[in-house]
Short mmCIF file of C-alpha atoms in Angstrom, two decimals:
data_model
loop_
_atom_site.label_atom_id
_atom_site.label_comp_id
_atom_site.label_asym_id
_atom_site.label_seq_id
_atom_site.Cartn_x
_atom_site.Cartn_y
_atom_site.Cartn_z
CA MET A 1 176.57 9.77 65.86
CA LEU A 2 177.19 12.17 62.75
CA SER A 3 174.68 11.80 59.88
CA ARG A 4 175.86 10.93 56.43
CA HIS A 5 174.11 14.42 55.21
CA PHE A 6 176.78 15.94 57.77
CA LEU A 7 179.53 13.69 56.49
CA ARG A 8 178.90 15.01 52.65
CA CYS A 9 179.09 18.61 54.01
CA LYS A 10 183.04 17.90 55.59
CA VAL A 11 183.81 15.79 52.53
CA LEU A 12 182.56 18.89 50.34
CA GLN A 13 184.52 21.15 52.26
CA THR A 14 187.62 19.10 52.35
CA VAL A 15 187.64 18.58 48.04
CA TYR A 16 186.53 22.11 47.61
CA ALA A 17 189.82 23.42 50.21
CA GLY A 18 192.05 20.69 48.54
CA ARG A 19 191.05 21.61 44.96
CA TYR A 20 191.79 25.31 45.96
CA GLU A 21 195.35 24.61 47.65
CA ASN A 22 196.25 22.30 44.59
CA THR A 23 196.36 18.76 47.48
CA ASP A 24 196.82 15.58 46.51
CA VAL A 25 194.01 12.94 47.45
CA ILE A 26 196.36 11.53 50.49
CA THR A 27 196.75 14.86 51.90
CA MET A 28 192.80 15.59 51.39
CA SER A 29 192.17 12.12 52.71
CA LYS A 30 194.36 13.08 55.72
CA ASN A 31 192.90 16.46 56.70
CA PHE A 32 189.48 14.90 56.56
CA ASP A 33 190.56 12.07 59.13
CA TYR A 34 192.00 15.04 61.09
CA HIS A 35 189.02 17.03 61.12
CA MET A 36 186.68 14.52 61.91
CA VAL A 37 188.29 13.28 64.85
CA ARG A 38 188.96 16.99 66.07
CA LEU A 39 184.90 17.07 65.97
CA ASN A 40 185.38 15.03 69.29
CA GLU A 41 186.99 17.76 70.71
CA LEU A 42 184.15 20.33 69.87
CA GLY A 43 181.75 18.17 71.08
CA VAL A 44 183.61 17.65 74.55
CA LEU A 45 184.38 21.30 74.81
CA GLN A 46 180.85 22.12 74.38
CA VAL A 47 179.49 20.14 76.87
CA ALA A 48 182.25 20.81 79.53
CA LEU A 49 180.90 23.81 80.21
CA LEU A 50 178.32 22.80 82.27
CA PRO A 51 180.27 20.96 85.03
CA ARG A 52 182.30 24.52 84.74
CA MET A 53 179.65 26.63 85.41
CA VAL A 54 178.65 24.46 87.98
CA GLU A 55 182.32 24.87 89.60
CA VAL A 56 181.93 28.84 89.01
CA ALA A 57 178.38 28.78 90.72
CA GLU A 58 179.59 27.42 93.76
CA GLN A 59 182.99 29.76 93.64
CA VAL A 60 180.46 32.78 93.50
CA MET A 61 178.47 31.43 96.51
CA GLU A 62 181.69 31.04 98.83
CA GLU A 63 182.70 34.30 97.60
CA GLY A 64 179.53 36.12 98.49
CA LYS A 65 179.54 34.47 102.41
CA LYS A 66 182.95 35.79 103.02
CA LYS A 67 181.62 39.44 102.05
CA PHE A 68 181.82 42.01 104.83
CA ARG A 69 178.22 42.21 104.95
CA PRO A 70 176.64 39.91 103.06
CA THR A 71 172.93 39.44 102.31
CA GLU A 72 170.84 36.87 103.62
CA GLU A 73 170.77 34.77 100.75
CA GLU A 74 174.55 35.59 100.09
CA GLN A 75 175.20 34.21 103.67
CA ASN A 76 172.38 31.26 102.81
CA PRO A 77 172.60 30.63 99.06
CA ASN A 78 170.73 28.25 97.33
CA MET A 79 173.21 25.53 96.28
CA LYS A 80 170.94 23.18 94.30
CA ILE A 81 172.95 23.75 91.00
CA VAL A 82 175.80 22.70 93.12
CA GLY A 83 173.95 19.52 93.87
CA ASN A 84 172.31 18.89 90.07
CA GLU A 85 172.52 15.34 89.63
CA PHE A 86 172.45 15.35 85.91
CA ILE A 87 175.73 17.00 86.14
CA ARG A 88 177.20 15.59 89.16
CA ARG A 89 177.10 12.35 86.83
CA MET A 90 178.85 14.12 84.10
CA THR A 91 180.93 15.10 86.46
CA ASP A 92 182.13 11.75 87.60
CA ASN A 93 181.94 9.82 84.07
CA PHE A 94 185.15 8.29 83.92
CA GLU A 95 185.53 8.62 80.03
CA LEU A 96 183.87 12.32 79.70
CA LYS A 97 186.40 13.19 82.83
CA LYS A 98 189.43 11.96 80.50
CA HIS A 99 188.45 13.65 77.75
CA MET A 100 187.67 17.11 79.43
CA GLU A 101 191.16 16.62 81.07
CA SER A 102 192.71 16.31 77.31
CA TRP A 103 190.92 19.08 75.84
CA CYS A 104 189.31 21.36 78.37
CA GLY A 105 192.26 23.33 79.72
CA CYS A 106 191.24 26.21 78.00
CA TRP A 107 187.91 26.82 79.91
CA ASP A 108 190.79 27.16 82.94
CA THR A 109 191.98 30.67 81.58
CA HIS A 110 188.41 32.30 80.53
CA GLU A 111 187.24 31.92 83.91
CA GLU A 112 185.81 35.20 83.90
CA LEU A 113 183.49 34.66 80.93
CA ILE A 114 182.07 31.72 82.54
CA ARG A 115 181.39 33.69 85.63
CA GLU A 116 179.75 36.48 83.68
CA ALA A 117 177.85 33.95 82.14
CA PHE A 118 176.36 32.54 85.26
CA MET A 119 176.06 36.09 86.76
CA ASP A 120 173.71 36.86 83.64
CA PHE A 121 171.78 33.27 83.93
CA ARG A 122 171.12 33.45 87.73
CA ARG A 123 168.81 36.44 86.92
CA LEU A 124 166.47 34.47 84.52
CA LYS A 125 163.15 33.46 85.48
CA GLU A 126 164.12 29.79 84.55
CA TYR A 127 167.19 30.04 87.14
CA ARG A 128 164.90 30.91 89.90
CA ASP A 129 162.45 28.87 89.32
CA TYR A 130 164.68 25.63 89.35
CA ILE A 131 166.45 27.02 92.44
CA SER A 132 162.98 27.92 94.21
CA SER A 133 161.20 24.84 93.67
CA PRO A 134 160.75 22.13 97.02
CA GLU A 135 160.98 19.47 94.87
CA ARG A 136 163.64 18.06 93.50
CA SER A 137 164.34 14.84 91.23
CA PHE A 138 166.56 13.57 88.42
CA SER A 139 164.27 14.36 85.78
CA ASP A 140 164.08 18.11 87.07
CA ASP A 141 168.24 18.43 87.49
CA LYS A 142 168.16 17.06 83.72
CA GLU A 143 165.77 19.31 82.16
CA PHE A 144 167.52 22.44 83.90
CA ALA A 145 171.12 21.17 82.49
CA ILE A 146 169.88 20.99 79.20
CA LEU A 147 168.32 24.54 79.11
CA MET A 148 171.61 25.76 80.85
CA PHE A 149 173.34 24.06 77.70
CA ARG A 150 171.14 26.03 75.59
CA TYR A 151 171.82 28.88 77.32
CA LEU A 152 175.80 28.51 77.21
CA MET A 153 175.77 27.50 73.38
CA ASN A 154 174.33 30.91 72.78
CA ARG A 155 176.75 32.86 74.66
CA GLU A 156 178.97 34.74 71.82
CA ALA A 157 182.01 35.37 73.97
CA LEU A 158 182.13 31.57 74.81
CA VAL A 159 181.75 30.56 71.50
CA ALA A 160 184.33 32.68 70.12
CA ILE A 161 186.75 31.12 72.77
CA VAL A 162 185.98 28.02 70.65
CA GLY A 163 186.14 29.54 67.26
CA GLU A 164 189.69 30.16 68.20
CA ARG A 165 191.06 26.66 68.58
CA SER A 166 190.23 25.42 64.87
CA LEU A 167 188.96 28.20 61.93
CA LEU A 168 187.21 24.78 60.82
CA TRP A 169 184.93 25.11 64.12
CA GLU A 170 182.82 28.19 63.17
CA ASP A 171 180.74 26.18 60.52
CA ASP A 172 180.60 23.28 62.80
CA PHE A 173 179.90 24.67 66.28
CA GLU A 174 175.99 24.85 65.82
CA GLN A 175 175.63 21.68 64.27
CA ILE A 176 177.73 20.18 66.99
CA ALA A 177 175.63 21.84 69.92
CA GLN A 178 172.65 20.65 67.87
CA TYR A 179 174.10 16.67 68.36
CA ASN A 180 175.17 17.63 72.04
CA PHE A 181 171.73 18.67 72.83
CA MET A 182 169.77 15.48 71.46
CA MET A 183 172.46 13.53 73.09
CA LEU A 184 171.85 15.22 76.56
CA LYS A 185 168.40 14.38 76.22
CA THR A 186 168.19 10.71 75.70
CA LEU A 187 170.64 10.13 78.71
CA ASN A 188 168.27 8.78 82.24
CA GLU A 189 169.05 7.59 85.45
CA ASP A 190 168.81 4.48 84.43
CA ASN A 191 171.39 4.41 81.40
CA PHE A 192 173.79 7.42 82.71
CA ASP A 193 176.62 6.21 85.19
CA GLU A 194 180.20 6.72 86.04
CA ALA A 195 180.93 3.69 83.65
CA MET A 196 178.43 4.79 80.74
CA GLN A 197 180.44 4.98 77.33
CA TRP A 198 180.40 8.76 76.58
CA PRO A 199 178.78 9.38 73.35
CA VAL A 200 181.25 11.43 70.90
CA MET A 201 180.74 12.52 67.38
CA TYR A 202 183.00 10.00 65.78
CA ASP A 203 183.40 6.70 67.88
CA LYS A 204 185.44 4.21 66.24
CA ARG A 205 184.39 1.19 68.69
CA ILE A 206 180.41 1.73 67.32
CA GLU A 207 179.94 -0.13 63.92
CA LYS A 208 177.48 2.41 62.29
CA ASP A 209 180.15 5.14 62.82
CA GLU A 210 182.94 3.23 61.35
CA GLU A 211 180.58 2.54 58.37
CA ASP A 212 179.40 5.54 57.68
CA MET A 213 183.42 7.08 57.98
CA VAL A 214 184.16 4.14 55.51
CA PHE A 215 181.35 5.79 53.34
CA ALA A 216 182.61 9.18 53.55
CA ARG A 217 186.21 8.24 52.77
CA GLN A 218 185.33 6.38 50.00
CA LEU A 219 183.25 9.25 48.41
CA LEU A 220 186.23 11.43 49.19
CA ARG A 221 188.59 9.42 46.90
CA ASP A 222 185.70 8.48 44.32
CA THR A 223 184.97 12.26 44.04
CA ILE A 224 188.94 12.87 43.31
CA ALA A 225 189.04 10.17 40.86
CA CYS A 226 186.12 10.31 38.95
CA ARG A 227 186.58 14.25 37.88
CA GLU A 228 187.96 14.31 34.40
CA GLU A 229 184.93 11.88 33.90
CA ALA A 230 181.99 13.71 35.89
CA GLU A 231 183.26 16.98 34.42
CA GLU A 232 183.54 15.76 30.72
CA LEU A 233 179.16 14.08 31.11
CA THR A 234 178.11 17.49 32.79
CA ARG A 235 179.85 19.45 29.83
CA GLN A 236 177.66 17.55 26.91
CA HIS A 237 174.62 17.97 28.94
CA LEU A 238 175.08 21.82 29.03
CA GLN A 239 172.35 23.57 26.99
CA GLY A 240 173.33 27.10 26.64
CA TRP A 241 175.97 27.46 29.11
CA GLU A 242 179.69 27.36 29.02
CA PHE A 243 181.42 25.17 31.44
CA GLU A 244 183.58 27.50 32.20
CA ARG A 245 181.19 29.78 33.57
CA VAL A 246 179.49 27.41 35.78
CA SER A 247 180.25 27.57 39.79
CA PRO A 248 182.85 25.81 40.58
CA MET A 249 180.70 24.60 44.17
CA ASP A 250 178.01 23.44 41.42
CA ILE A 251 180.55 21.52 39.57
CA LEU A 252 182.08 19.80 42.68
CA LEU A 253 178.69 18.85 44.01
CA ILE A 254 177.76 17.33 40.76
CA ASN A 255 180.76 15.34 40.64
CA MET A 256 180.27 14.13 43.97
CA ALA A 257 176.85 12.96 42.75
CA VAL A 258 178.37 11.27 40.13
CA ALA A 259 181.19 9.22 42.56
CA GLU A 260 177.67 8.77 44.47
CA PHE A 261 175.83 7.47 41.64
CA THR A 262 178.50 4.89 40.92
CA SER A 263 180.36 3.74 43.52
CA CYS A 264 177.76 3.35 46.26
CA PRO A 265 175.29 0.66 45.08
CA THR A 266 172.84 0.42 47.91
CA ILE A 267 172.20 4.20 48.11
CA PRO A 268 168.88 5.14 45.60
CA GLU A 269 169.90 7.61 43.12
CA LYS A 270 166.74 9.27 44.52
CA VAL A 271 168.38 9.89 47.60
CA THR A 272 171.51 11.11 46.07
CA VAL A 273 169.64 13.33 44.51
CA ASP A 274 168.24 15.17 47.12
CA GLU A 275 171.30 15.11 48.80
CA TYR A 276 173.25 17.57 46.30
CA ILE A 277 170.28 19.71 45.60
CA GLU A 278 170.03 19.91 49.44
CA LEU A 279 174.00 20.66 49.87
CA SER A 280 173.45 23.39 46.94
CA LYS A 281 171.18 25.28 49.11
CA GLU A 282 173.68 25.06 52.19
CA PHE A 283 176.69 26.00 49.81
CA SER A 284 175.99 27.41 46.68
CA SER A 285 173.16 30.14 44.96
CA GLU A 286 169.39 29.86 44.75
CA ARG A 287 169.41 29.13 41.03
CA SER A 288 171.80 26.21 42.00
CA LYS A 289 169.52 23.70 42.73
CA LEU A 290 167.30 23.72 39.66
CA PHE A 291 170.53 23.89 37.42
CA ILE A 292 171.55 20.32 39.24
CA ASN A 293 168.77 18.77 39.24
CA GLY A 294 168.17 19.31 35.87
CA ILE A 295 172.19 17.93 35.04
CA LEU A 296 171.81 14.98 37.52
CA ASP A 297 168.65 13.94 35.76
CA LYS A 298 170.28 13.59 32.55
CA LEU A 299 173.06 12.13 34.23
CA ILE A 300 171.27 9.08 35.29
CA LEU A 301 169.84 8.29 32.36
CA GLU A 302 172.98 8.28 30.36
CA LEU A 303 175.67 6.35 33.27
CA ARG A 304 172.36 3.82 33.36
CA SER A 305 172.69 3.26 29.40
CA LYS A 306 176.53 2.59 29.95
CA GLY A 307 176.19 0.25 32.83
CA ARG A 308 178.03 2.35 35.15
CA ILE A 309 174.98 3.09 37.44
CA LYS A 310 174.27 -1.01 39.28
CA LYS A 311 172.04 -0.58 42.24
CA THR A 312 171.22 -2.90 44.78
CA GLY A 313 169.27 -3.61 48.09
CA ARG A 314 165.82 -3.55 49.71
CA GLY A 315 165.81 0.66 50.38
CA LEU A 316 165.88 1.23 46.47
CA LEU A 317 162.54 2.66 46.00
CA GLU A 318 162.69 4.85 49.11
CA ASN A 319 162.33 8.64 48.57
CA THR A 320 163.64 10.23 51.99
CA ILE A 321 166.60 11.62 52.40
CA GLU A 322 169.51 9.46 53.97
#
């Protein structure tokens, strides 16, 4: 489910941190695998807030009924959110239930934050429109659940609780939330039931997920293995620059691109160049994209002349970013 762009980001971060800490390749590889598997935990923690929010909503409504002088609304609360079919199917799904039991205990100890989130959420016009609608369909319930998911992903207090479980998740939270948002939109009345295989960020049972992870692991190892060659080639093509004054992040991005040029025969050079220019925009300076683009253009020519780049496959003329 994770894109190769995201996987390249994770390889970049792993190698960058490993070099700073002088970590060996075996340890870096283990750290990478551990972090990728834990992204499943992050994804489940996010979606688990939906059924937890419904539980808290029901508690709030039951407490309202027991007040000494309840209002009419408290005495006869609209329970539509409690009966939301989309969220009920989430709660009943065997795999998601198992994941939540393993990873989501933290929400039990932060009920007050979820209660505050619900009290604010029910003041929104979208909430009032939903509960006051006379009709109710799976599609309506799904739309409402996704709206509530987006709302929860923007609650800073809840985001902070998740971030406390892993320092690495601060950078990943928004990306994984976007994946979950898109995943929830794909679920419909026909394909969503208790026996459905719950979509996680990385699933070994899915061939494409495993292929992409093989790519990422190989990229990590090759980046480390070709470091000396890549840095020497970069030195040779610097004009008006001293190697030691080049940003370490830019050097690493070039290093990764060289590894991908020479070790991934089915990925077009143009795709690789575009990817590392995009990564430079995310992780380096504004000027880096021009510098990296210029160096990579020169390195492609030299590596081709040495027979170090050998590309095969139908996709080699495509110009889209992979």
